[in-house]
Amino acid sequence: MKIFLDTANLDEIRKGADWGIVDGVTTNPSLIAKEGRPIEEQVARICDIVDGDVSAEVVATEAPMMITEGLKLAKIHKNIVVKLPLTRDGIKACSALSKEGIRINVTLCFQAGQALLAAKAGAYIISPFVGRIDDMGMSGIELIEQIVTIYENYDYPTQVLAASLRTVNHVIETAMIGAHIGTMPFKTLDMLFNHPLTDKGLEQFLKDHAKSLEKS
Ligand code: E4P
């Protein structure tokens, strides 16, 4: 499974990239707003750090403006994937831009029927939001499972990007189902390292090594 960072913060992206395990980055207007710079500038900086897909979201809500904005975003860097919301206009813009060879990430997907529409419109990526569905008392992981099954049934090339991954279990379950990509905040990625037995084991190994040096 590809691991994407869901942040527009350059320090977090640099840290993840230095570990050598970050395949791409997703941003959204809320994440960009936190960084206080125009989207064009911020995503260009992100593309300088990570050599992989970087999603940049349009803020227009009508198809013609979404298309104009999408074309502009796509010109920033070869790795930019244009993010469009799963609305009627978003799907219309997805069909048009995909036909032009622009790679589209259709976002804000909360049920499998929406994912079917995105695949039909030629989306490169579909983004179902696992954490936000769990917040509603439903199962985000079940949604990922449904979408993976539907796409496999018909060989749709659209990649399933499990978004809004907040826990270690979200990541593990997503990978077990076979989602192509998981995007997560830096905090979730960092949590994947943790296990008390790893810390305890290392402490013991180092103690034993130090003892062996004392003896020699
Ligand atoms: C996806 O690309 C979204 O940016 C993101 O995963 C939303 O996550 P949140 O529910 O933690 O805001």
Tab-separated table of C-alpha atoms and ligand atoms in Angstrom:
chain	number	residue	atom	x	y	z
A	1	MET	CA	0.000	0.000	0.000
A	2	LYS	CA	1.261	3.459	-0.823
A	3	ILE	CA	1.497	5.801	2.159
A	4	PHE	CA	0.550	9.444	1.639
A	5	LEU	CA	0.802	12.214	4.218
A	6	ASP	CA	-2.371	14.234	4.681
A	7	THR	CA	-0.860	17.605	5.507
A	8	ALA	CA	0.420	20.794	3.889
A	9	ASN	CA	2.990	21.351	6.632
A	10	LEU	CA	6.491	21.296	5.153
A	11	ASP	CA	8.259	20.253	8.366
A	12	GLU	CA	6.004	17.215	8.735
A	13	ILE	CA	6.438	16.315	5.066
A	14	ARG	CA	10.237	16.648	5.324
A	15	LYS	CA	10.309	14.384	8.413
A	16	GLY	CA	8.198	11.708	6.693
A	17	ALA	CA	10.218	11.982	3.490
A	18	ASP	CA	13.473	11.551	5.424
A	19	TRP	CA	12.199	8.178	6.667
A	20	GLY	CA	11.908	7.161	3.013
A	21	ILE	CA	8.360	5.849	3.386
A	22	VAL	CA	6.187	8.635	1.990
A	23	ASP	CA	4.874	8.016	-1.527
A	24	GLY	CA	2.786	11.150	-1.890
A	25	VAL	CA	0.857	13.945	-0.189
A	26	THR	CA	-2.793	14.958	-0.027
A	27	THR	CA	-3.898	18.480	0.827
A	28	ASN	CA	-7.296	20.088	1.120
A	29	PRO	CA	-8.359	23.753	1.475
A	30	SER	CA	-8.464	23.450	5.300
A	31	LEU	CA	-4.906	22.060	5.455
A	32	ILE	CA	-3.616	24.721	3.028
A	33	ALA	CA	-5.323	27.493	5.055
A	34	LYS	CA	-3.444	26.364	8.199
A	35	GLU	CA	-0.100	27.087	6.509
A	36	GLY	CA	-0.979	30.674	5.537
A	37	ARG	CA	0.389	30.620	1.982
A	38	PRO	CA	-1.366	30.550	-1.412
A	39	ILE	CA	-2.086	27.020	-2.631
A	40	GLU	CA	0.085	27.349	-5.764
A	41	GLU	CA	3.129	28.297	-3.677
A	42	GLN	CA	2.555	25.667	-0.981
A	43	VAL	CA	1.968	22.706	-3.307
A	44	ALA	CA	5.007	23.678	-5.414
A	45	ARG	CA	7.123	23.497	-2.241
A	46	ILE	CA	5.613	20.124	-1.385
A	47	CYS	CA	6.471	18.830	-4.872
A	48	ASP	CA	10.101	19.852	-4.265
A	49	ILE	CA	10.211	17.594	-1.192
A	50	VAL	CA	8.259	14.487	-2.269
A	51	ASP	CA	8.646	12.828	-5.654
A	52	GLY	CA	5.118	11.379	-5.872
A	53	ASP	CA	1.490	12.350	-6.312
A	54	VAL	CA	0.545	15.621	-4.606
A	55	SER	CA	-3.184	16.355	-4.487
A	56	ALA	CA	-4.278	19.988	-4.778
A	57	GLU	CA	-7.979	20.777	-4.394
A	58	VAL	CA	-10.052	23.272	-6.366
A	59	VAL	CA	-12.335	25.656	-4.473
A	60	ALA	CA	-14.696	26.484	-7.361
A	61	THR	CA	-18.095	24.792	-7.136
A	62	GLU	CA	-19.303	25.008	-10.745
A	63	ALA	CA	-17.889	22.728	-13.442
A	64	PRO	CA	-16.545	25.394	-15.859
A	65	MET	CA	-14.627	27.167	-13.078
A	66	MET	CA	-13.489	23.836	-11.615
A	67	ILE	CA	-12.036	22.952	-15.012
A	68	THR	CA	-10.213	26.302	-15.315
A	69	GLU	CA	-8.868	26.001	-11.781
A	70	GLY	CA	-7.922	22.346	-12.296
A	71	LEU	CA	-5.967	23.128	-15.465
A	72	LYS	CA	-4.112	25.891	-13.596
A	73	LEU	CA	-3.251	23.615	-10.662
A	74	ALA	CA	-2.109	20.813	-12.989
A	75	LYS	CA	0.433	23.191	-14.577
A	76	ILE	CA	2.253	23.782	-11.271
A	77	HIS	CA	4.145	20.463	-11.395
A	78	LYS	CA	3.989	17.115	-13.220
A	79	ASN	CA	3.132	15.341	-9.929
A	80	ILE	CA	0.037	17.412	-9.169
A	81	VAL	CA	-3.222	15.458	-8.969
A	82	VAL	CA	-6.263	17.747	-9.134
A	83	LYS	CA	-8.755	17.152	-6.341
A	84	LEU	CA	-12.457	17.632	-7.049
A	85	PRO	CA	-15.389	17.176	-4.661
A	86	LEU	CA	-17.908	14.427	-5.301
A	87	THR	CA	-20.724	16.694	-6.494
A	88	ARG	CA	-22.580	16.708	-9.805
A	89	ASP	CA	-20.340	19.533	-11.007
A	90	GLY	CA	-17.258	17.798	-9.619
A	91	ILE	CA	-18.040	14.628	-11.571
A	92	LYS	CA	-18.723	16.658	-14.726
A	93	ALA	CA	-15.364	18.416	-14.334
A	94	CYS	CA	-13.697	15.047	-13.593
A	95	SER	CA	-14.992	13.584	-16.871
A	96	ALA	CA	-13.785	16.608	-18.841
A	97	LEU	CA	-10.352	16.902	-17.202
A	98	SER	CA	-9.691	13.141	-17.260
A	99	LYS	CA	-10.315	13.185	-21.019
A	100	GLU	CA	-7.581	15.868	-21.246
A	101	GLY	CA	-5.161	13.539	-19.441
A	102	ILE	CA	-5.330	15.422	-16.123
A	103	ARG	CA	-5.196	13.060	-13.135
A	104	ILE	CA	-8.140	13.565	-10.788
A	105	ASN	CA	-8.614	12.655	-7.132
A	106	VAL	CA	-12.352	12.709	-6.378
A	107	THR	CA	-12.745	13.596	-2.720
A	108	LEU	CA	-15.457	13.677	-0.037
A	109	CYS	CA	-16.703	10.163	-0.834
A	110	PHE	CA	-18.957	8.680	1.855
A	111	GLN	CA	-20.811	5.851	0.092
A	112	ALA	CA	-19.899	3.241	-2.512
A	113	GLY	CA	-22.353	4.480	-5.155
A	114	GLN	CA	-20.441	7.765	-5.251
A	115	ALA	CA	-17.220	5.810	-5.849
A	116	LEU	CA	-18.840	4.068	-8.804
A	117	LEU	CA	-19.625	7.476	-10.351
A	118	ALA	CA	-16.032	8.634	-9.878
A	119	ALA	CA	-14.685	5.517	-11.614
A	120	LYS	CA	-17.133	6.021	-14.510
A	121	ALA	CA	-15.906	9.626	-14.826
A	122	GLY	CA	-12.307	8.404	-15.246
A	123	ALA	CA	-10.991	9.401	-11.820
A	124	TYR	CA	-7.366	8.462	-11.108
A	125	ILE	CA	-8.114	8.259	-7.375
A	126	ILE	CA	-11.237	8.041	-5.189
A	127	SER	CA	-10.981	9.297	-1.599
A	128	PRO	CA	-13.431	7.731	0.888
A	129	PHE	CA	-13.070	9.305	4.373
A	130	VAL	CA	-12.765	6.492	6.923
A	131	GLY	CA	-12.457	8.561	10.118
A	132	ARG	CA	-15.347	10.892	9.333
A	133	ILE	CA	-17.636	7.901	8.660
A	134	ASP	CA	-16.618	6.335	11.982
A	135	ASP	CA	-17.495	9.682	13.609
A	136	MET	CA	-21.086	9.150	12.377
A	137	GLY	CA	-21.256	5.773	14.143
A	138	MET	CA	-20.802	3.808	10.902
A	139	SER	CA	-17.890	1.764	9.573
A	140	GLY	CA	-15.434	3.568	7.296
A	141	ILE	CA	-13.482	0.353	6.802
A	142	GLU	CA	-16.622	-1.399	5.503
A	143	LEU	CA	-16.932	1.349	2.887
A	144	ILE	CA	-13.341	0.782	1.727
A	145	GLU	CA	-14.124	-2.933	1.417
A	146	GLN	CA	-17.238	-2.229	-0.710
A	147	ILE	CA	-15.358	0.114	-3.052
A	148	VAL	CA	-12.398	-2.261	-3.484
A	149	THR	CA	-14.877	-5.064	-4.356
A	150	ILE	CA	-16.805	-2.954	-6.867
A	151	TYR	CA	-13.628	-1.743	-8.587
A	152	GLU	CA	-12.221	-5.282	-8.734
A	153	ASN	CA	-15.517	-6.649	-10.145
A	154	TYR	CA	-15.233	-4.367	-13.161
A	155	ASP	CA	-11.461	-3.826	-13.374
A	156	TYR	CA	-11.794	-0.083	-12.882
A	157	PRO	CA	-8.290	1.406	-12.838
A	158	THR	CA	-9.287	4.095	-10.296
A	159	GLN	CA	-7.137	3.769	-7.163
A	160	VAL	CA	-8.815	3.573	-3.761
A	161	LEU	CA	-7.239	6.070	-1.384
A	162	ALA	CA	-8.438	5.513	2.178
A	163	ALA	CA	-8.514	9.008	3.682
A	164	SER	CA	-9.050	10.399	7.156
A	165	LEU	CA	-7.047	7.534	8.732
A	166	ARG	CA	-6.704	8.398	12.398
A	167	THR	CA	-5.649	5.208	14.153
A	168	VAL	CA	-3.113	2.427	13.739
A	169	ASN	CA	-6.029	0.007	13.254
A	170	HIS	CA	-7.438	2.155	10.440
A	171	VAL	CA	-4.114	1.761	8.613
A	172	ILE	CA	-3.778	-1.977	9.270
A	173	GLU	CA	-7.370	-2.762	8.240
A	174	THR	CA	-7.114	-0.576	5.147
A	175	ALA	CA	-3.962	-2.426	4.069
A	176	MET	CA	-5.556	-5.822	4.779
A	177	ILE	CA	-8.497	-4.978	2.520
A	178	GLY	CA	-6.113	-4.012	-0.262
A	179	ALA	CA	-6.720	-0.287	-0.671
A	180	HIS	CA	-4.085	1.093	-3.031
A	181	ILE	CA	-3.231	4.118	-0.898
A	182	GLY	CA	-3.718	5.265	2.687
A	183	THR	CA	-3.423	8.957	3.514
A	184	MET	CA	-2.918	9.997	7.104
A	185	PRO	CA	-1.889	12.942	9.246
A	186	PHE	CA	1.742	12.945	10.439
A	187	LYS	CA	0.516	11.935	13.927
A	188	THR	CA	-0.987	8.679	12.584
A	189	LEU	CA	2.138	7.862	10.559
A	190	ASP	CA	4.291	8.459	13.627
A	191	MET	CA	2.071	6.155	15.731
A	192	LEU	CA	2.759	3.265	13.319
A	193	PHE	CA	6.288	3.037	14.759
A	194	ASN	CA	5.151	2.409	18.301
A	195	HIS	CA	5.222	-0.814	20.269
A	196	PRO	CA	6.350	-1.083	23.914
A	197	LEU	CA	8.044	-4.434	23.223
A	198	THR	CA	10.217	-2.780	20.560
A	199	ASP	CA	11.399	-0.200	23.121
A	200	LYS	CA	11.830	-2.803	25.848
A	201	GLY	CA	13.658	-5.204	23.528
A	202	LEU	CA	16.053	-2.543	22.296
A	203	GLU	CA	16.776	-1.381	25.846
A	204	GLN	CA	17.690	-4.960	26.809
A	205	PHE	CA	19.862	-5.488	23.700
A	206	LEU	CA	21.813	-2.306	24.442
A	207	LYS	CA	22.229	-3.205	28.130
A	208	ASP	CA	23.551	-6.666	27.199
A	209	HIS	CA	25.897	-5.127	24.631
A	210	ALA	CA	27.251	-2.647	27.220
A	211	LYS	CA	27.790	-5.522	29.696
A	212	SER	CA	29.704	-7.520	27.081
A	213	LEU	CA	32.001	-4.500	26.509
A	214	GLU	CA	32.678	-4.247	30.251
A	215	LYS	CA	33.732	-7.910	30.287
A	216	SER	CA	36.065	-7.668	27.272
B	1	E4P	C1	-8.267	13.552	2.276
B	1	E4P	O1	-7.580	13.742	1.318
B	1	E4P	C2	-8.616	14.550	3.313
B	1	E4P	O2	-7.723	15.626	3.207
B	1	E4P	C3	-8.455	14.039	4.725
B	1	E4P	O3	-8.044	12.701	4.797
B	1	E4P	C4	-9.523	14.451	5.646
B	1	E4P	O4	-9.232	13.937	6.926
B	1	E4P	P1	-9.888	14.487	8.257
B	1	E4P	O5	-11.229	13.859	8.402
B	1	E4P	O6	-8.951	14.023	9.323
B	1	E4P	O7	-9.958	15.977	8.142
